[in-house]
GROMACS .gro file of C-alpha atoms in nm:
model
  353
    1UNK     CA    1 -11.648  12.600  -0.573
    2UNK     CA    2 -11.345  12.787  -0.746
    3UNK     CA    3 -11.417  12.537  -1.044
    4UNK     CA    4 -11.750  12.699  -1.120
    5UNK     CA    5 -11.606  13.097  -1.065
    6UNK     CA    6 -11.356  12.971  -1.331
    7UNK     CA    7 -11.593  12.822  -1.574
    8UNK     CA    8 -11.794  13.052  -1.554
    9UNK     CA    9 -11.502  13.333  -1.672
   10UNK     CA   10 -11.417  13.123  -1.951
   11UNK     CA   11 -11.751  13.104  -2.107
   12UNK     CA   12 -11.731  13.156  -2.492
   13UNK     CA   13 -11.913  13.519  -2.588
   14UNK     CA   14 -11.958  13.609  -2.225
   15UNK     CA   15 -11.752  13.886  -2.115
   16UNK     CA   16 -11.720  14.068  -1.794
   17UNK     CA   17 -12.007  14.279  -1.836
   18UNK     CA   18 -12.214  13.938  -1.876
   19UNK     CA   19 -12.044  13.769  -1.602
   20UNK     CA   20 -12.123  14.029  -1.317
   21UNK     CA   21 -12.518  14.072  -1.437
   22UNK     CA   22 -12.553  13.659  -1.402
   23UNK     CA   23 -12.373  13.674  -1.060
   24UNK     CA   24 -12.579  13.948  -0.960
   25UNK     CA   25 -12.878  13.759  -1.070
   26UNK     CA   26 -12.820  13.411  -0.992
   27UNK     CA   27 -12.609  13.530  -0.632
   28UNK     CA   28 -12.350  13.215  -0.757
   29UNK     CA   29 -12.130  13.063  -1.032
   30UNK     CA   30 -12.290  12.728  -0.978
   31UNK     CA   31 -12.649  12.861  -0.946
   32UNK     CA   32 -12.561  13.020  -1.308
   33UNK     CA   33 -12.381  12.694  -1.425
   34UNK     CA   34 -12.739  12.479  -1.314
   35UNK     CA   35 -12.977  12.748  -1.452
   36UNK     CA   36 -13.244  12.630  -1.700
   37UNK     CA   37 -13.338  12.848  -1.990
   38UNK     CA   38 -13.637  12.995  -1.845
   39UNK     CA   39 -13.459  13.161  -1.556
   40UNK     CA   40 -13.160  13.265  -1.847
   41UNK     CA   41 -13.412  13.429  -2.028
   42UNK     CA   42 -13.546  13.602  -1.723
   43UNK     CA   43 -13.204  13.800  -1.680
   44UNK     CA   44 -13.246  14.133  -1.830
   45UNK     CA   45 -12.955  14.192  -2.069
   46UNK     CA   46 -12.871  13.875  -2.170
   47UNK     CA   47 -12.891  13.844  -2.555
   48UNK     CA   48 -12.952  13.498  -2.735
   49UNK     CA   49 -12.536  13.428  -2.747
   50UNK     CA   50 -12.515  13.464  -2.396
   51UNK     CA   51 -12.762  13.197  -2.309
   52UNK     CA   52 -12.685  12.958  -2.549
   53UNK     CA   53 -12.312  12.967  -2.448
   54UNK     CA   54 -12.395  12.906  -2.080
   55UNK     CA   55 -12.655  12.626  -2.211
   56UNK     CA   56 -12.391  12.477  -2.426
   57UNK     CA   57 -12.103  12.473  -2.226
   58UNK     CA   58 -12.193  12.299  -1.911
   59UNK     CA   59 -11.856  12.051  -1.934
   60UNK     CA   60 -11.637  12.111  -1.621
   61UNK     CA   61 -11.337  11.942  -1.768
   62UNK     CA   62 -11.148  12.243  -1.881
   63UNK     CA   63 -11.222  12.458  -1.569
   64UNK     CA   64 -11.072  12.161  -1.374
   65UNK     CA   65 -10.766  12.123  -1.568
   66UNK     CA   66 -10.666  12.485  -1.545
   67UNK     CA   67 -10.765  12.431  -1.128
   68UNK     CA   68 -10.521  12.162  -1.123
   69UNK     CA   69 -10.263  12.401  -1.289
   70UNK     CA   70 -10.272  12.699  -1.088
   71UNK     CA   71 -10.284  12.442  -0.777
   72UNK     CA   72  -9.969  12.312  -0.919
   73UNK     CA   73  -9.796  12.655  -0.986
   74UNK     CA   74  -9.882  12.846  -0.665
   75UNK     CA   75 -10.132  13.058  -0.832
   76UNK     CA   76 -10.412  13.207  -0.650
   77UNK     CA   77 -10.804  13.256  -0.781
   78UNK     CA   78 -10.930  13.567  -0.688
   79UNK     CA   79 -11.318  13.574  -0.677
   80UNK     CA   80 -11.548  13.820  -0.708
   81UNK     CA   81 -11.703  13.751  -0.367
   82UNK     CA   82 -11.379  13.763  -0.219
   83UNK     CA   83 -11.322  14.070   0.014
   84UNK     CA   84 -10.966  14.093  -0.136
   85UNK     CA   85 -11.103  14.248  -0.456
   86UNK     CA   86 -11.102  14.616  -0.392
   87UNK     CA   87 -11.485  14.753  -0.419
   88UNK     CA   88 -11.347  15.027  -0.648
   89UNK     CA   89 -11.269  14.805  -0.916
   90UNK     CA   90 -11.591  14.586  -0.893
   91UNK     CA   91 -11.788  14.862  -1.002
   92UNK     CA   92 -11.575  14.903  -1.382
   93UNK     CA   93 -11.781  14.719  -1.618
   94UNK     CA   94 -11.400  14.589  -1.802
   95UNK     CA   95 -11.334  14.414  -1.400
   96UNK     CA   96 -11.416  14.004  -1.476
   97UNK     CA   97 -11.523  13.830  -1.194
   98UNK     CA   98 -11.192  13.622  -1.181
   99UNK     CA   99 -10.840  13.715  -1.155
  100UNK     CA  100 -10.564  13.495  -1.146
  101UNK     CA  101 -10.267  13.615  -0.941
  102UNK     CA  102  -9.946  13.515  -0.779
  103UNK     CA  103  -9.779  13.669  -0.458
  104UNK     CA  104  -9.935  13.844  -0.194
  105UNK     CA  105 -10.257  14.048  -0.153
  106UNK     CA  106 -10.411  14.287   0.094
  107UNK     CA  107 -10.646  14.537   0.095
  108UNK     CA  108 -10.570  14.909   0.066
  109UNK     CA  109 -10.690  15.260   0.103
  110UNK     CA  110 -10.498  15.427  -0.229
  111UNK     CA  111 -10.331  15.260  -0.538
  112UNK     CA  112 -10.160  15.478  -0.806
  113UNK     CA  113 -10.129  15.366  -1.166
  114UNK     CA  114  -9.826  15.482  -1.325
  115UNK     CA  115  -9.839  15.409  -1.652
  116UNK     CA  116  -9.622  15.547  -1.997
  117UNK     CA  117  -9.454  15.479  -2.310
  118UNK     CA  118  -9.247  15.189  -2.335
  119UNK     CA  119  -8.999  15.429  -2.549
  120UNK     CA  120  -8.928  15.666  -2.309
  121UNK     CA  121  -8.726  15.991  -2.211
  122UNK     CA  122  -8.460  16.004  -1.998
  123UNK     CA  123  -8.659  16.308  -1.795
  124UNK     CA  124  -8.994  15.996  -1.817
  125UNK     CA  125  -8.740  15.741  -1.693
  126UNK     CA  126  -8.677  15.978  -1.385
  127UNK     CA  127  -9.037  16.062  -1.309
  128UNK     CA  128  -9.143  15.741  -1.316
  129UNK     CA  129  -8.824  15.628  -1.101
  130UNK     CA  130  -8.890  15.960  -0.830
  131UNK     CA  131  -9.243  15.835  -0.749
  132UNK     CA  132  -9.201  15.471  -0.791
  133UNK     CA  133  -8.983  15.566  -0.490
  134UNK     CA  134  -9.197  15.858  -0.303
  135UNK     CA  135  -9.532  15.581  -0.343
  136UNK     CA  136  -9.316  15.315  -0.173
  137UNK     CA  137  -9.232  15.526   0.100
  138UNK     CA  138  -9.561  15.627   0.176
  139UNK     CA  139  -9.690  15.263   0.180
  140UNK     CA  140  -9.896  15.332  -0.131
  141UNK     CA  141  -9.900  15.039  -0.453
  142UNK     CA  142  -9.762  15.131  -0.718
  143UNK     CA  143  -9.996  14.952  -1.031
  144UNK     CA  144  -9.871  14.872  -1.415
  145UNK     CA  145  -9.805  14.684  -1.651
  146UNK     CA  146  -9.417  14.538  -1.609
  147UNK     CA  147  -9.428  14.678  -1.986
  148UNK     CA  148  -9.071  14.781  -2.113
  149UNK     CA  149  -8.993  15.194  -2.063
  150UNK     CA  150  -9.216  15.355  -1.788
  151UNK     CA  151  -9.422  15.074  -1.622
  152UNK     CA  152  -9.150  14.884  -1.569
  153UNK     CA  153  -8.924  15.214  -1.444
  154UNK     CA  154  -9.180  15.262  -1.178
  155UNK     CA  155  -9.232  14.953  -1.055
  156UNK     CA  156  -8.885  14.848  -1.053
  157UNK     CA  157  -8.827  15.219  -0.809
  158UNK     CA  158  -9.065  15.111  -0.595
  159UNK     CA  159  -8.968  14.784  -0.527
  160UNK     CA  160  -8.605  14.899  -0.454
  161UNK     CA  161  -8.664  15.116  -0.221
  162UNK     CA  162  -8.965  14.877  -0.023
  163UNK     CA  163  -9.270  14.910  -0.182
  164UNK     CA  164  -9.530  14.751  -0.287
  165UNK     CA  165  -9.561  14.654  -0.686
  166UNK     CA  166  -9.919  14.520  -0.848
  167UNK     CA  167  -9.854  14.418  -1.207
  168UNK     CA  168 -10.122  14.309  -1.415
  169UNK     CA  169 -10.034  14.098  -1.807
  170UNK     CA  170 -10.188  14.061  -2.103
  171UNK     CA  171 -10.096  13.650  -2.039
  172UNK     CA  172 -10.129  13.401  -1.779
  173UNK     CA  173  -9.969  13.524  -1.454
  174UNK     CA  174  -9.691  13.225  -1.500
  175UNK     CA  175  -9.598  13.384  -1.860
  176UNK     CA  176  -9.351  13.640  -1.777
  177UNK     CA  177  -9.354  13.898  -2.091
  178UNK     CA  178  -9.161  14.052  -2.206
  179UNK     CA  179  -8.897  13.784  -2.092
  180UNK     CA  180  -8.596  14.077  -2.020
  181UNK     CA  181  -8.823  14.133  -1.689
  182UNK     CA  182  -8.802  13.815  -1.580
  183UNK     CA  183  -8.570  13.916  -1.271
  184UNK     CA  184  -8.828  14.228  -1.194
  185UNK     CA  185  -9.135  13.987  -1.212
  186UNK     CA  186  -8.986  13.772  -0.928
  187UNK     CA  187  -8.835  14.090  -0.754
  188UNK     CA  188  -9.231  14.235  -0.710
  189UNK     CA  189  -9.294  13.871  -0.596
  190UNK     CA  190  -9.020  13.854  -0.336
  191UNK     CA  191  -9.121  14.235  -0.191
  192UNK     CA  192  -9.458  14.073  -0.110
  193UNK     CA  193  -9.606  14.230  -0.412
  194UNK     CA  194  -9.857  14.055  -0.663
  195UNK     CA  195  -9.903  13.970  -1.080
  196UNK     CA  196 -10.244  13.927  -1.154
  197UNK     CA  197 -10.420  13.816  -1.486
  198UNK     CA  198 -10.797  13.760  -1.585
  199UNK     CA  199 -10.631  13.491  -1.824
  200UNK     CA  200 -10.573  13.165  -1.716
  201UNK     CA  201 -10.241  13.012  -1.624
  202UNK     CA  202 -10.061  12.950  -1.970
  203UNK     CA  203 -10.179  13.188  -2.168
  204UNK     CA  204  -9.989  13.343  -2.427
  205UNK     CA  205 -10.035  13.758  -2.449
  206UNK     CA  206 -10.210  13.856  -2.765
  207UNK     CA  207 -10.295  14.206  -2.917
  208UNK     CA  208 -10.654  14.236  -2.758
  209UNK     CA  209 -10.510  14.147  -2.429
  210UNK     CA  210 -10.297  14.405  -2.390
  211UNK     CA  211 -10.623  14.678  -2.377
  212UNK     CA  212 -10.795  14.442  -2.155
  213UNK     CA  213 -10.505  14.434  -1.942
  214UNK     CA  214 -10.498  14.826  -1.943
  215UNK     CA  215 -10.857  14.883  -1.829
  216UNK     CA  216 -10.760  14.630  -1.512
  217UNK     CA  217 -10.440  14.863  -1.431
  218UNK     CA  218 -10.710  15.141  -1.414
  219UNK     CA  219 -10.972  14.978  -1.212
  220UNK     CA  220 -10.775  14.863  -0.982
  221UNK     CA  221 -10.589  15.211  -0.894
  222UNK     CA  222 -10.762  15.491  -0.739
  223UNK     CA  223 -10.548  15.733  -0.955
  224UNK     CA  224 -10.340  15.739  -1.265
  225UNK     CA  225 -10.051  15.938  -1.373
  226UNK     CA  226  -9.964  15.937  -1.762
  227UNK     CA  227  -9.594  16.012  -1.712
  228UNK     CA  228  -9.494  16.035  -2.118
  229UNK     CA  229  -9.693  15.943  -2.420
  230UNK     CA  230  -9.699  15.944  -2.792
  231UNK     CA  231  -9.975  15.990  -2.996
  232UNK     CA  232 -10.015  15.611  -3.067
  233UNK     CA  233  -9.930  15.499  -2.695
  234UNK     CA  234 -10.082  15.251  -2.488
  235UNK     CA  235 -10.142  15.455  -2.180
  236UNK     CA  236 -10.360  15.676  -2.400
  237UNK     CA  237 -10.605  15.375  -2.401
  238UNK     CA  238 -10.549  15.315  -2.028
  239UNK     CA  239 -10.627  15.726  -1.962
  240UNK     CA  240 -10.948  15.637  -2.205
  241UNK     CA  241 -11.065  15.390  -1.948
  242UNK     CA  242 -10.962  15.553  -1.628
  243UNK     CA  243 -11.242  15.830  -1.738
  244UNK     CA  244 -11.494  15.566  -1.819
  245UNK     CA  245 -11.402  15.434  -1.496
  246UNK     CA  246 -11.445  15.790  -1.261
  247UNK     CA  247 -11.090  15.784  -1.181
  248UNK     CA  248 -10.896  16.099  -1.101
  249UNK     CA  249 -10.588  16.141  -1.398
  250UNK     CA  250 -10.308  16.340  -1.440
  251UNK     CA  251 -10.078  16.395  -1.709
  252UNK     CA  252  -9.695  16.505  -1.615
  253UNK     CA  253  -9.585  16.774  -1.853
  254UNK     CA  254  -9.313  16.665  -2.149
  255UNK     CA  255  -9.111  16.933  -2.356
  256UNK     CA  256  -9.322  17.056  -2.701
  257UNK     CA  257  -9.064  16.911  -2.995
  258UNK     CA  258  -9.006  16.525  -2.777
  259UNK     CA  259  -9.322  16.257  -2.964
  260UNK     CA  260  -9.269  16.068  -2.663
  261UNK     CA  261  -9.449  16.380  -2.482
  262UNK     CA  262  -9.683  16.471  -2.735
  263UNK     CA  263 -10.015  16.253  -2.638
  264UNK     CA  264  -9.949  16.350  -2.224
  265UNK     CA  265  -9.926  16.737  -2.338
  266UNK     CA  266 -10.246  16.688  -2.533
  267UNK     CA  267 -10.406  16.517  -2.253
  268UNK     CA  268 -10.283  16.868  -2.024
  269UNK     CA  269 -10.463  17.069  -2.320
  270UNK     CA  270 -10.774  16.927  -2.268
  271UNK     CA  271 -10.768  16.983  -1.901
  272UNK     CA  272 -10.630  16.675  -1.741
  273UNK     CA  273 -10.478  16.776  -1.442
  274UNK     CA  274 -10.091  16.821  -1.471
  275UNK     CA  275  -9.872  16.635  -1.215
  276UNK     CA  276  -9.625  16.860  -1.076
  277UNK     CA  277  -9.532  16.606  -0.800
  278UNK     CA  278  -9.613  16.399  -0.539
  279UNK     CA  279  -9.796  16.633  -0.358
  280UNK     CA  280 -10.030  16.658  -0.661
  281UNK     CA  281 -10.185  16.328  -0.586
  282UNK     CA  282 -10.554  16.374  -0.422
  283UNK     CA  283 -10.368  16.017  -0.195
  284UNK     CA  284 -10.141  16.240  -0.053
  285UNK     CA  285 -10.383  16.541   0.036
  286UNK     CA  286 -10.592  16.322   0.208
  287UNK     CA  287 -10.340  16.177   0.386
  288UNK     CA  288 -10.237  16.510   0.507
  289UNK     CA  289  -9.849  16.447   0.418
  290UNK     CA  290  -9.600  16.609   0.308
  291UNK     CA  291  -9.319  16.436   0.129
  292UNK     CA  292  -9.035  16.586   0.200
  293UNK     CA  293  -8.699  16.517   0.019
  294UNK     CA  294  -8.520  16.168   0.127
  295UNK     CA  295  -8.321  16.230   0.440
  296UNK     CA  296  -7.990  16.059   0.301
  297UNK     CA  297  -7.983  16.311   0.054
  298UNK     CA  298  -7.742  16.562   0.226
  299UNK     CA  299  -7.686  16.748  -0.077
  300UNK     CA  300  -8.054  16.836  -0.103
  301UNK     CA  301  -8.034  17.056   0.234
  302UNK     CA  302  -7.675  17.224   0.099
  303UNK     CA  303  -7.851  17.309  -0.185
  304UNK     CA  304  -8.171  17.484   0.007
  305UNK     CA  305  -7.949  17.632   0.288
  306UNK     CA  306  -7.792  17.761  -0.018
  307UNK     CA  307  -8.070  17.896  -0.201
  308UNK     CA  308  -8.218  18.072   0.126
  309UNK     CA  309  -7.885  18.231   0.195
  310UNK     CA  310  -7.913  18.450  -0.072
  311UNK     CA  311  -8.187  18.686  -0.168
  312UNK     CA  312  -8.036  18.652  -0.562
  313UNK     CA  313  -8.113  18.397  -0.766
  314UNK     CA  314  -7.849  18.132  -0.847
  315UNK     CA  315  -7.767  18.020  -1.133
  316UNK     CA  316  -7.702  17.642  -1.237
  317UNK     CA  317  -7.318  17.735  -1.306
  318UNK     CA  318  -7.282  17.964  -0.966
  319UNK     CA  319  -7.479  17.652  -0.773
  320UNK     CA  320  -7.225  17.444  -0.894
  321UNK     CA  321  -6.938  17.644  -0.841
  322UNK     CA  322  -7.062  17.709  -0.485
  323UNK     CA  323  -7.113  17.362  -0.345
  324UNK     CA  324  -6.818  17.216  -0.534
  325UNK     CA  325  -7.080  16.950  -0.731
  326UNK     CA  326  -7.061  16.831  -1.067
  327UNK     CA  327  -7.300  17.018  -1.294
  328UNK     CA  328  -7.424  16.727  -1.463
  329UNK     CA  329  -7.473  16.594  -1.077
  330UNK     CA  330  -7.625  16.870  -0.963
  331UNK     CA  331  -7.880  16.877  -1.299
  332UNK     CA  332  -8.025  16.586  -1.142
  333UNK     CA  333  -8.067  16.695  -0.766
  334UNK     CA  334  -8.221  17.016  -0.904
  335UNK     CA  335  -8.450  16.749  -1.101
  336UNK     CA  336  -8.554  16.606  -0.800
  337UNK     CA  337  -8.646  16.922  -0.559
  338UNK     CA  338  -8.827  17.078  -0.874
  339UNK     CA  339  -9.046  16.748  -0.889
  340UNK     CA  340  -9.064  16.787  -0.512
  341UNK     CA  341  -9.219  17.219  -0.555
  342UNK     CA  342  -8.906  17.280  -0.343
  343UNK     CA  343  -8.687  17.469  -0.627
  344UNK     CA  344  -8.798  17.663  -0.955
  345UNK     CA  345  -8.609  17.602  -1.279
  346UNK     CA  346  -8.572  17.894  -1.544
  347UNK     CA  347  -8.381  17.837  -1.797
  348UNK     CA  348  -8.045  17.851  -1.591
  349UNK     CA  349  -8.196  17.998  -1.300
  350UNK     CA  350  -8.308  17.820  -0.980
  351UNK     CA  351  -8.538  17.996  -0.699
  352UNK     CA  352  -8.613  17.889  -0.367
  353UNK     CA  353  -9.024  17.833  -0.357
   0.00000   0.00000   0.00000
């Protein structure tokens, strides 16, 4: 039966949109793939192109071969009567009713798109890294695109410290791209993670792919944080369809003279909801958790105890001074409570919230 779910999403002119009204219709790929023209015609919303492409195309040869492939390869079909595809993405019109994926999946609860600019800023590298690492802890996907600069940042966190990775490409799932993450596409594989596609096994990634691949990264999270972005980025498309989509968005705030920041601080500007940490995340309210800084982090609690034992503020020179760390060092567990709304940052003065 997995023959006529992938004929069906390889039909010439007939796009997702297409695809779900006929299977809402007709109930079944095959009952589409024997329909006459009558009952085609009967479909409301089907224009002319539609019909004649499932009149025209009733071969099963190709469907089979690319069967035979993914049977060969270890690559799963995911239909859309499956109970594996999350609800919340059936109902975005860009969702086709097949995805091709590899490694494991399992229904959840939350999923959190991090997504960014694939040149990005040392401070995006570390956002992206600190929760890649806080989602994974909390047992919550992390979903991207294994792009170069942020996606791949996050993902990459997540899996090292346990989590669970969902990558979606603009190419068959079997076409690692770019090729540099070849070693991260098998690491999400081996942490029981999963690479999915709606392109069949093969397929090369092409320019068009890559915003059809964005509006599945969307779908398939129930929130999305645009960690950095230019004016001309990517993840400004993938923020476009997370609103068509209903999904709740958040932009994390980038210094005023970086490009790499510019598109996420216009996003803050017209009232997208700034992420100021983990605890931002509607996921984490409703799971009524705190995340609290990583216990093997001793010099987190120095630093506190520190902070607390004084009722004047510190400066980043004094801190150092004071608990014998490196500045530079220190700069980056200060980075990390700040993201956490444990510490405030002034210029060169830290507070105790």
């Amino acid at each position: 039966m997995k023959v006529y779910w992938i004929w069906l999403s390889i039909l010439p002119h007939v796009g997702p949109v297409f695809q779900k009204r006929l299977i809402k219709y007709f109930r079944s790929p095959l009952s589409v793939y024997k329909a006459a023209r009558e009952e085609l015609e009967a479909v409301k919303g089907l224009n002319k192109r539609v019909i004649s492409s499932v009149l025209n195309n009733r071969s099963l040869k190709d469907a089979e071969t690319i069967a035979e492939k993914a049977i060969k390869q270890g690559i799963g079909l995911l239909s859309f009567d499956d109970p594996l595809y999350p609800t919340s993405a059936k109902i975005c019109p860009e969702s086709p009713v097949l995805l091709f994926y590899k490694g494991h999946l399992r229904p959840f609860e939350h999923s959190i798109a991090v997504v960014g600019s694939r040149r990005c800023t040392a401070y995006g590298r570390k956002v992206a890294e600190e929760i890649g690492k806080q989602l994974a802890g909390l047992h919550i996907p992390v979903v991207s695109g294994l792009a170069k600069g942020i996606d791949s940042y996050a993902h990459a966190s997540c899996v090292q410290h346990g989590g669970t990775a969902i990558a979606f490409l603009a190419g068959g799932v079997d076409v690692c791209y770019p090729k540099e993450h070849f070693r991260l596409y098998h690491e999400i594989l081996e942490a029981d993670g999963a690479i999915l596609s709606q392109y069949p096994p093969g397929t090369l990634p092409k320019p068009p792919f890559f915003l059809r691949r964005n509006a599945l990264i969307s779908a398939w999270s129930t929130e999305l944080v645009v960690v950095e972005a230019g004016m001309r980025s990517g993840a400004l498309w993938t923020e476009k369809f997370a609103v068509g989509q209903g999904k709740k968005i958040y932009a994390v705030p980038s210094y005023i003279h970086v490009p790499e920041g510019v598109g996420t601080n216009q996003l803050l500007a017209q009232g997208v909801e700034p992420y100021l940490g983990i605890n931002s995340l509607e996921a984490i309210r409703d799971l009524k958790m705190e995340c609290e800084p990583p216990k093997e982090h001793e010099q987190y609690n120095q630093i506190l105890s520190t902070l607390s034992e004084s009722s004047n503020p510190h400066t980043i020179s004094s801190l150092s001074e004071l608990l014998k760390i490196n500045e530079q060092l220190l700069m980056n567990e200060l980075f990390d409570l700040e993201l956490n709304g444990r510490i405030i940052i002034r210029g060169n003065v830290v507070k105790k919230v």
